[in-house]
Coordinates of C-alpha atoms in Angstrom, one line a residue:
M1 CA 26.0 27.7 -58.8
E2 CA 26.7 30.0 -61.7
L3 CA 25.9 33.6 -60.5
K4 CA 26.1 35.1 -64.0
G5 CA 22.7 36.4 -64.9
L6 CA 21.4 36.3 -61.3
K7 CA 19.7 39.6 -60.5
I8 CA 20.3 40.7 -56.9
T9 CA 19.0 43.8 -55.0
V10 CA 21.0 44.9 -52.0
I11 CA 19.3 47.3 -49.5
G12 CA 21.8 49.6 -47.9
A13 CA 25.0 51.2 -49.1
G14 CA 26.9 50.8 -45.9
I15 CA 30.0 48.7 -45.3
G16 CA 28.1 45.3 -45.4
G17 CA 25.9 46.2 -48.3
L18 CA 28.7 47.5 -50.5
T19 CA 31.0 44.6 -49.7
A20 CA 28.3 42.1 -50.5
A21 CA 27.5 43.9 -53.8
L22 CA 31.1 43.9 -54.8
A23 CA 31.7 40.3 -53.9
L24 CA 28.5 39.1 -55.7
R25 CA 29.4 41.2 -58.7
R26 CA 32.9 39.7 -58.8
F27 CA 31.3 36.2 -58.9
G28 CA 29.2 37.3 -61.9
A29 CA 25.8 38.5 -60.5
S30 CA 24.0 41.6 -61.7
V31 CA 23.7 43.8 -58.6
T32 CA 21.7 46.9 -57.8
V33 CA 22.2 48.7 -54.4
L34 CA 19.3 50.8 -53.0
E35 CA 20.4 53.6 -50.7
Q36 CA 17.9 55.9 -48.9
A37 CA 20.4 58.8 -48.6
E38 CA 21.0 61.4 -51.3
A39 CA 24.7 60.5 -51.5
I40 CA 26.8 57.5 -50.4
S41 CA 28.4 58.8 -47.2
E42 CA 28.7 58.0 -43.6
A43 CA 28.6 60.4 -40.7
G44 CA 32.1 61.1 -39.5
A45 CA 33.4 58.5 -37.1
G46 CA 36.2 56.1 -36.8
L47 CA 36.4 52.3 -37.1
Q48 CA 38.8 49.7 -36.0
I49 CA 39.3 47.2 -38.9
T50 CA 40.9 44.1 -37.2
P51 CA 42.7 41.3 -39.0
N52 CA 39.5 39.3 -39.7
G53 CA 38.1 42.3 -41.5
V54 CA 41.3 43.0 -43.3
A55 CA 41.3 39.5 -44.7
V56 CA 38.1 40.2 -46.6
L57 CA 39.4 43.5 -48.0
K58 CA 42.6 41.8 -49.0
A59 CA 40.6 39.1 -50.8
L60 CA 38.8 41.8 -52.7
G61 CA 42.1 43.6 -53.6
L62 CA 41.4 46.6 -51.4
A63 CA 44.0 46.1 -48.6
D64 CA 46.4 48.7 -50.0
D65 CA 43.6 51.2 -50.4
L66 CA 42.7 50.7 -46.7
A67 CA 46.4 51.0 -45.6
W68 CA 46.8 54.2 -47.7
C69 CA 43.9 56.1 -46.0
S70 CA 44.2 54.8 -42.4
Q71 CA 46.5 54.5 -39.5
R72 CA 48.0 51.1 -38.6
A73 CA 47.4 50.5 -34.9
R74 CA 50.7 49.7 -33.1
A75 CA 49.3 49.2 -29.6
V76 CA 46.3 49.1 -27.3
V77 CA 46.8 51.1 -24.1
L78 CA 44.6 51.1 -21.1
R79 CA 44.9 54.1 -18.8
G80 CA 43.4 55.4 -15.5
H81 CA 41.0 58.2 -15.8
R82 CA 42.3 60.8 -13.3
R83 CA 45.8 61.5 -14.7
G84 CA 45.9 59.1 -17.6
G85 CA 48.6 56.9 -16.1
Q86 CA 49.3 53.7 -18.1
V87 CA 47.8 50.5 -16.7
L88 CA 48.5 48.2 -19.5
R89 CA 50.2 48.5 -22.9
L90 CA 49.7 45.7 -25.5
D91 CA 52.3 46.1 -28.2
L92 CA 50.7 44.7 -31.4
D93 CA 53.8 44.7 -33.4
E94 CA 55.6 42.5 -30.9
H95 CA 52.8 40.3 -29.7
A96 CA 50.6 40.0 -32.8
A97 CA 53.4 39.9 -35.4
G98 CA 52.1 39.5 -39.0
L99 CA 48.6 40.8 -38.2
R100 CA 47.3 44.2 -39.2
Y101 CA 45.0 46.4 -37.2
Y102 CA 43.8 49.6 -38.9
L103 CA 42.2 52.8 -37.6
V104 CA 40.1 54.2 -40.4
H105 CA 37.5 57.0 -40.9
R106 CA 34.2 55.3 -41.7
S107 CA 33.5 57.5 -44.7
D108 CA 36.9 56.6 -46.2
L109 CA 36.2 52.9 -46.1
V110 CA 32.7 53.4 -47.5
G111 CA 34.3 55.5 -50.3
I112 CA 36.8 52.7 -51.1
L113 CA 34.0 50.1 -51.3
A114 CA 31.6 52.3 -53.3
G115 CA 34.3 53.2 -55.8
A116 CA 35.3 49.5 -56.3
A117 CA 31.7 48.4 -56.6
R118 CA 30.9 51.0 -59.2
R119 CA 34.0 50.2 -61.2
E120 CA 32.8 46.5 -61.3
G121 CA 29.5 47.6 -62.7
V122 CA 27.3 47.6 -59.6
Q123 CA 24.4 50.0 -60.0
V124 CA 23.8 52.3 -57.0
R125 CA 20.4 54.0 -56.8
L126 CA 20.1 56.8 -54.3
L127 CA 17.0 58.2 -52.5
Q128 CA 15.4 54.8 -52.4
R129 CA 13.9 54.2 -49.0
A130 CA 12.6 50.6 -48.4
E131 CA 9.2 50.5 -46.8
R132 CA 8.6 46.7 -47.0
V133 CA 10.3 43.6 -48.1
V134 CA 8.3 40.6 -49.4
P135 CA 10.2 37.3 -49.7
G136 CA 9.0 34.9 -52.4
P137 CA 9.8 33.2 -55.7
Q138 CA 10.4 36.8 -57.0
P139 CA 11.1 38.8 -53.9
V140 CA 9.9 42.4 -53.9
V141 CA 11.2 45.6 -52.2
R142 CA 8.4 48.1 -51.9
L143 CA 9.8 51.7 -51.7
C144 CA 8.3 54.7 -49.9
N145 CA 8.0 56.5 -53.2
G146 CA 5.5 53.9 -54.4
A147 CA 7.9 52.1 -56.7
Q148 CA 9.0 48.5 -56.2
C149 CA 11.9 46.4 -57.4
G150 CA 13.4 43.0 -56.7
G151 CA 15.0 40.3 -58.8
D152 CA 16.1 36.8 -58.0
L153 CA 17.5 37.6 -54.6
V154 CA 17.1 40.5 -52.1
V155 CA 19.9 41.1 -49.5
G156 CA 19.0 43.3 -46.5
A157 CA 22.0 45.2 -45.3
D158 CA 19.7 47.8 -43.9
G159 CA 21.0 48.1 -40.4
L160 CA 19.4 48.3 -37.0
H161 CA 16.0 49.2 -38.2
S162 CA 16.0 46.6 -41.0
K163 CA 12.8 46.1 -43.0
T164 CA 14.3 42.8 -44.3
R165 CA 14.9 41.5 -40.8
V166 CA 11.3 42.3 -39.9
A167 CA 10.0 40.4 -43.0
L168 CA 12.0 37.3 -41.9
N169 CA 11.6 37.4 -38.1
G170 CA 8.8 39.8 -37.2
E171 CA 9.1 42.7 -34.8
R172 CA 11.1 42.3 -31.6
P173 CA 11.9 45.5 -29.6
P174 CA 15.5 46.0 -28.4
V175 CA 16.4 46.4 -24.7
F176 CA 18.2 49.5 -23.4
T177 CA 21.5 48.5 -21.9
G178 CA 21.7 51.4 -19.4
Q179 CA 24.6 52.9 -21.4
V180 CA 24.9 55.8 -23.8
A181 CA 27.8 56.8 -26.0
W182 CA 29.0 60.0 -27.5
R183 CA 31.2 60.2 -30.6
A184 CA 33.2 63.0 -32.0
T185 CA 36.4 63.8 -33.9
V186 CA 38.9 66.5 -32.8
P187 CA 42.2 67.7 -34.1
N188 CA 45.2 65.7 -32.9
H189 CA 47.0 68.7 -31.4
L190 CA 48.7 66.5 -28.9
N191 CA 50.4 64.4 -31.7
L192 CA 49.2 61.2 -30.1
P193 CA 50.6 58.1 -31.7
A194 CA 48.9 55.4 -33.7
E195 CA 47.5 53.6 -30.7
A196 CA 44.0 52.8 -29.4
Q197 CA 43.8 54.3 -26.0
V198 CA 41.2 53.5 -23.4
F199 CA 40.7 55.8 -20.4
M200 CA 38.9 53.8 -17.7
G201 CA 36.7 55.4 -15.0
P202 CA 33.9 54.6 -12.6
G203 CA 30.8 53.8 -14.7
R204 CA 32.3 55.2 -17.9
H205 CA 35.3 55.1 -20.3
L206 CA 36.7 57.0 -23.2
V207 CA 38.3 55.5 -26.3
A208 CA 40.6 57.6 -28.5
Y209 CA 42.7 56.9 -31.6
P210 CA 44.0 58.8 -34.6
L211 CA 42.6 58.7 -38.2
R212 CA 43.7 59.4 -41.7
D213 CA 47.2 61.0 -41.7
G214 CA 47.2 61.2 -37.9
S215 CA 45.9 64.7 -37.7
L216 CA 42.4 63.7 -36.5
M217 CA 41.4 61.9 -33.3
N218 CA 38.3 59.8 -33.0
L219 CA 36.6 59.8 -29.7
V220 CA 33.9 57.4 -28.3
A221 CA 32.8 58.0 -24.7
V222 CA 30.5 55.6 -23.0
Q223 CA 28.6 56.3 -19.8
E224 CA 26.3 54.2 -17.7
R225 CA 22.9 55.9 -17.0
R226 CA 19.4 54.9 -16.1
A227 CA 17.7 57.4 -18.4
W228 CA 16.6 56.2 -21.8
A229 CA 18.3 57.7 -24.8
E230 CA 17.1 57.6 -28.4
E231 CA 18.5 54.8 -30.4
G232 CA 20.3 56.2 -33.5
W233 CA 23.7 57.4 -34.7
N234 CA 22.9 61.0 -35.4
V235 CA 21.4 62.6 -32.3
K236 CA 23.2 65.9 -31.8
D237 CA 24.1 66.8 -28.2
D238 CA 25.8 69.7 -26.4
P239 CA 29.5 69.1 -25.9
A240 CA 29.1 70.6 -22.4
N241 CA 27.0 67.5 -21.5
L242 CA 29.9 65.2 -22.6
R243 CA 32.4 67.2 -20.6
A244 CA 30.2 67.2 -17.5
A245 CA 29.8 63.5 -17.6
F246 CA 33.6 63.1 -17.8
S247 CA 34.5 65.9 -15.6
R248 CA 36.7 63.7 -13.3
F249 CA 38.9 62.6 -16.3
G250 CA 42.2 64.5 -16.3
G251 CA 45.4 64.6 -18.4
T252 CA 45.2 63.6 -22.0
A253 CA 41.5 62.7 -21.8
A254 CA 40.5 66.1 -20.4
A255 CA 42.5 67.8 -23.2
L256 CA 40.8 65.8 -25.9
L257 CA 37.3 66.4 -24.4
E258 CA 38.0 70.1 -24.2
A259 CA 38.6 70.2 -27.9
V260 CA 35.1 68.8 -28.8
E261 CA 33.0 71.3 -30.7
E262 CA 30.4 68.9 -32.2
V263 CA 29.2 65.6 -30.7
L264 CA 26.6 63.0 -31.4
L265 CA 24.9 60.9 -28.7
W266 CA 23.2 57.6 -29.0
G267 CA 21.7 55.0 -26.6
L268 CA 23.1 51.5 -26.7
F269 CA 20.5 48.8 -27.1
R270 CA 20.9 45.1 -27.0
H271 CA 19.2 43.3 -29.9
P272 CA 18.9 39.6 -30.2
V273 CA 20.7 37.9 -33.0
A274 CA 18.1 37.2 -35.6
A275 CA 16.7 33.6 -35.5
G276 CA 16.4 33.5 -39.3
W277 CA 18.9 35.0 -41.6
H278 CA 17.2 34.0 -44.8
G279 CA 13.8 33.3 -46.3
E280 CA 12.6 32.6 -49.8
N281 CA 15.2 34.3 -52.0
T282 CA 15.9 36.8 -49.2
A283 CA 18.7 37.2 -46.7
I284 CA 20.1 39.7 -44.2
L285 CA 23.6 40.5 -43.0
G286 CA 25.5 42.8 -40.7
D287 CA 23.5 44.8 -38.2
A288 CA 20.3 43.6 -39.8
A289 CA 21.2 40.1 -38.6
H290 CA 23.3 40.6 -35.5
P291 CA 23.5 44.2 -34.1
T292 CA 26.5 44.3 -31.7
L293 CA 27.6 46.6 -29.0
P294 CA 30.9 48.5 -29.8
F295 CA 33.0 47.0 -27.1
M296 CA 34.9 44.6 -29.3
A297 CA 35.0 46.9 -32.3
Q298 CA 33.4 44.1 -34.5
G299 CA 30.3 45.6 -36.1
A300 CA 32.0 46.5 -39.4
N301 CA 34.3 43.5 -39.3
L302 CA 31.4 41.1 -38.9
A303 CA 29.6 42.8 -41.8
L304 CA 32.7 42.3 -44.0
E305 CA 32.8 38.6 -43.0
D306 CA 29.1 38.1 -43.7
A307 CA 29.3 39.7 -47.1
W308 CA 32.1 37.4 -48.2
V309 CA 30.6 34.3 -46.8
L310 CA 27.2 35.1 -48.4
A311 CA 28.7 35.5 -51.8
R312 CA 30.9 32.4 -51.5
S313 CA 28.1 30.2 -50.1
L314 CA 25.9 31.1 -53.1
R315 CA 28.7 30.4 -55.5
E316 CA 29.4 27.0 -54.0
A317 CA 25.8 25.8 -53.7
P318 CA 23.7 24.2 -56.4
D319 CA 20.9 26.8 -55.9
V320 CA 19.9 30.0 -54.0
A321 CA 18.0 28.2 -51.3
R322 CA 20.8 25.9 -50.3
G323 CA 23.3 28.7 -50.7
L324 CA 21.4 30.9 -48.2
A325 CA 21.1 27.9 -45.8
R326 CA 24.8 27.3 -46.0
Y327 CA 25.5 31.0 -45.3
Q328 CA 23.4 31.0 -42.1
S329 CA 24.9 27.8 -40.9
R330 CA 28.4 29.2 -41.4
R331 CA 27.8 32.6 -39.8
R332 CA 25.2 32.5 -37.0
E333 CA 27.1 30.8 -34.2
R334 CA 30.2 32.9 -34.8
A335 CA 28.1 36.1 -34.7
E336 CA 26.3 35.0 -31.5
N337 CA 29.7 34.4 -29.8
V338 CA 31.1 37.8 -30.9
V339 CA 28.0 39.6 -29.9
Q340 CA 28.1 37.9 -26.5
A341 CA 31.8 38.8 -26.0
A342 CA 31.1 42.5 -26.8
S343 CA 28.1 42.6 -24.4
K344 CA 30.4 41.3 -21.6
N345 CA 33.3 43.5 -22.2
A346 CA 32.2 47.0 -21.1
W347 CA 32.2 46.4 -17.4
K348 CA 36.0 45.8 -17.4
Y349 CA 36.5 49.5 -18.1
H350 CA 33.8 50.8 -15.7
L351 CA 35.0 49.4 -12.3
R352 CA 34.5 51.6 -9.3
A353 CA 36.5 51.7 -6.1
P354 CA 37.4 49.5 -4.2
L355 CA 37.4 47.0 -7.1
S356 CA 39.2 49.2 -9.7
W357 CA 42.6 49.3 -8.0
P358 CA 43.1 45.5 -7.6
A359 CA 41.7 44.9 -11.1
H360 CA 44.2 47.4 -12.5
Q361 CA 47.0 45.7 -10.6
V362 CA 46.1 42.4 -12.2
L363 CA 46.2 44.0 -15.6
R364 CA 49.6 45.5 -14.9
L365 CA 51.0 42.1 -13.8
G366 CA 49.5 40.4 -16.9
G367 CA 51.1 43.0 -19.2
R368 CA 54.4 42.5 -17.4
F369 CA 54.6 38.7 -17.2
A370 CA 52.2 37.4 -19.8
P371 CA 51.7 40.0 -22.6
D372 CA 51.4 37.3 -25.3
K373 CA 48.5 35.7 -23.4
M374 CA 46.8 39.1 -22.9
V375 CA 47.0 39.8 -26.7
S376 CA 46.0 36.3 -27.8
Q377 CA 42.9 35.9 -25.6
F378 CA 40.7 37.1 -28.5
D379 CA 42.6 35.3 -31.3
W380 CA 39.4 33.4 -32.0
I381 CA 37.9 36.7 -33.2
Y382 CA 40.9 38.5 -34.8
R383 CA 42.7 35.5 -36.5
H384 CA 39.5 34.1 -38.0
D385 CA 39.8 34.3 -41.8
V386 CA 36.6 33.6 -43.7
T387 CA 38.5 33.8 -47.0
A388 CA 40.9 30.9 -46.2

């Protein structure tokens, strides 16, 4: 289908929305992005862009921009919580040769995508909060300020609380997982290398890795708890609460936690993958379609994949309806599998005595005698290339 002249409205100027806007514009569509914030920005936090996400950025000509502003991950290291002793080190240069894993500040990646989209002619409208989406022959986005817009196609990249998802699937409340997470950034005073380090403890774990020029460390700390926590990314908390929850962590982990001055807390909720990803001239992608827990670092990467496949499916199909159907058929099963893998992964880092010691011994033996197999077990995620 010729996309030239097709008018598309994308809701949300996050990673998925901007990538979709850029890809659709590259294929000829006229694209407008609606963003509820007063500026295109993301709260400070890190992302792991794995090879499947890098493939999309490469296809869009942005791989060098990503490499320039991020750290290339050289290894994944699992450590015990008390002293930070190494349990398993997976050398990515040696056992994933030719693949690129990047550690990037979320706002830097959003900036790259926004700049590229604007240079291509994508129109970005700020302070536009969607109130309701109405699919139809001419889909409509009704805004909180009373205005409305639409076009030939509306794409909802509007995140966890997506109005577009509700329009296509109705309301379905999420389920609290019994886990909360803190996130923070601190100076890299310890000069830690370009590695993703996971400190494993009973009922909790801490992930740490460097960002930008290596001077900043990203921290994500996950704790199991029964108490409900508000779902959202920007709930401020007292750093003392974080340090109290991880008071038994020593060594490097303790030093990193001591440096935290500002921290955000959010509850982790399990959402079902949406049954319907498209309606009449309306579609969803990213977290709007398949919110995923952070334990495989795939939220942003899946959004990148969705955006590319949506644009290509529309281009290859004879009309919008068949293009959207093709998009869902190509993406839904993969998203379900990745979401399921992420949901199952957290417990591995949270083992308590007496299970933790033998489990860590198994990891040590695997790293010593079968490191290739340890690295390749998730090749079905990381080596997947939607642009091939």
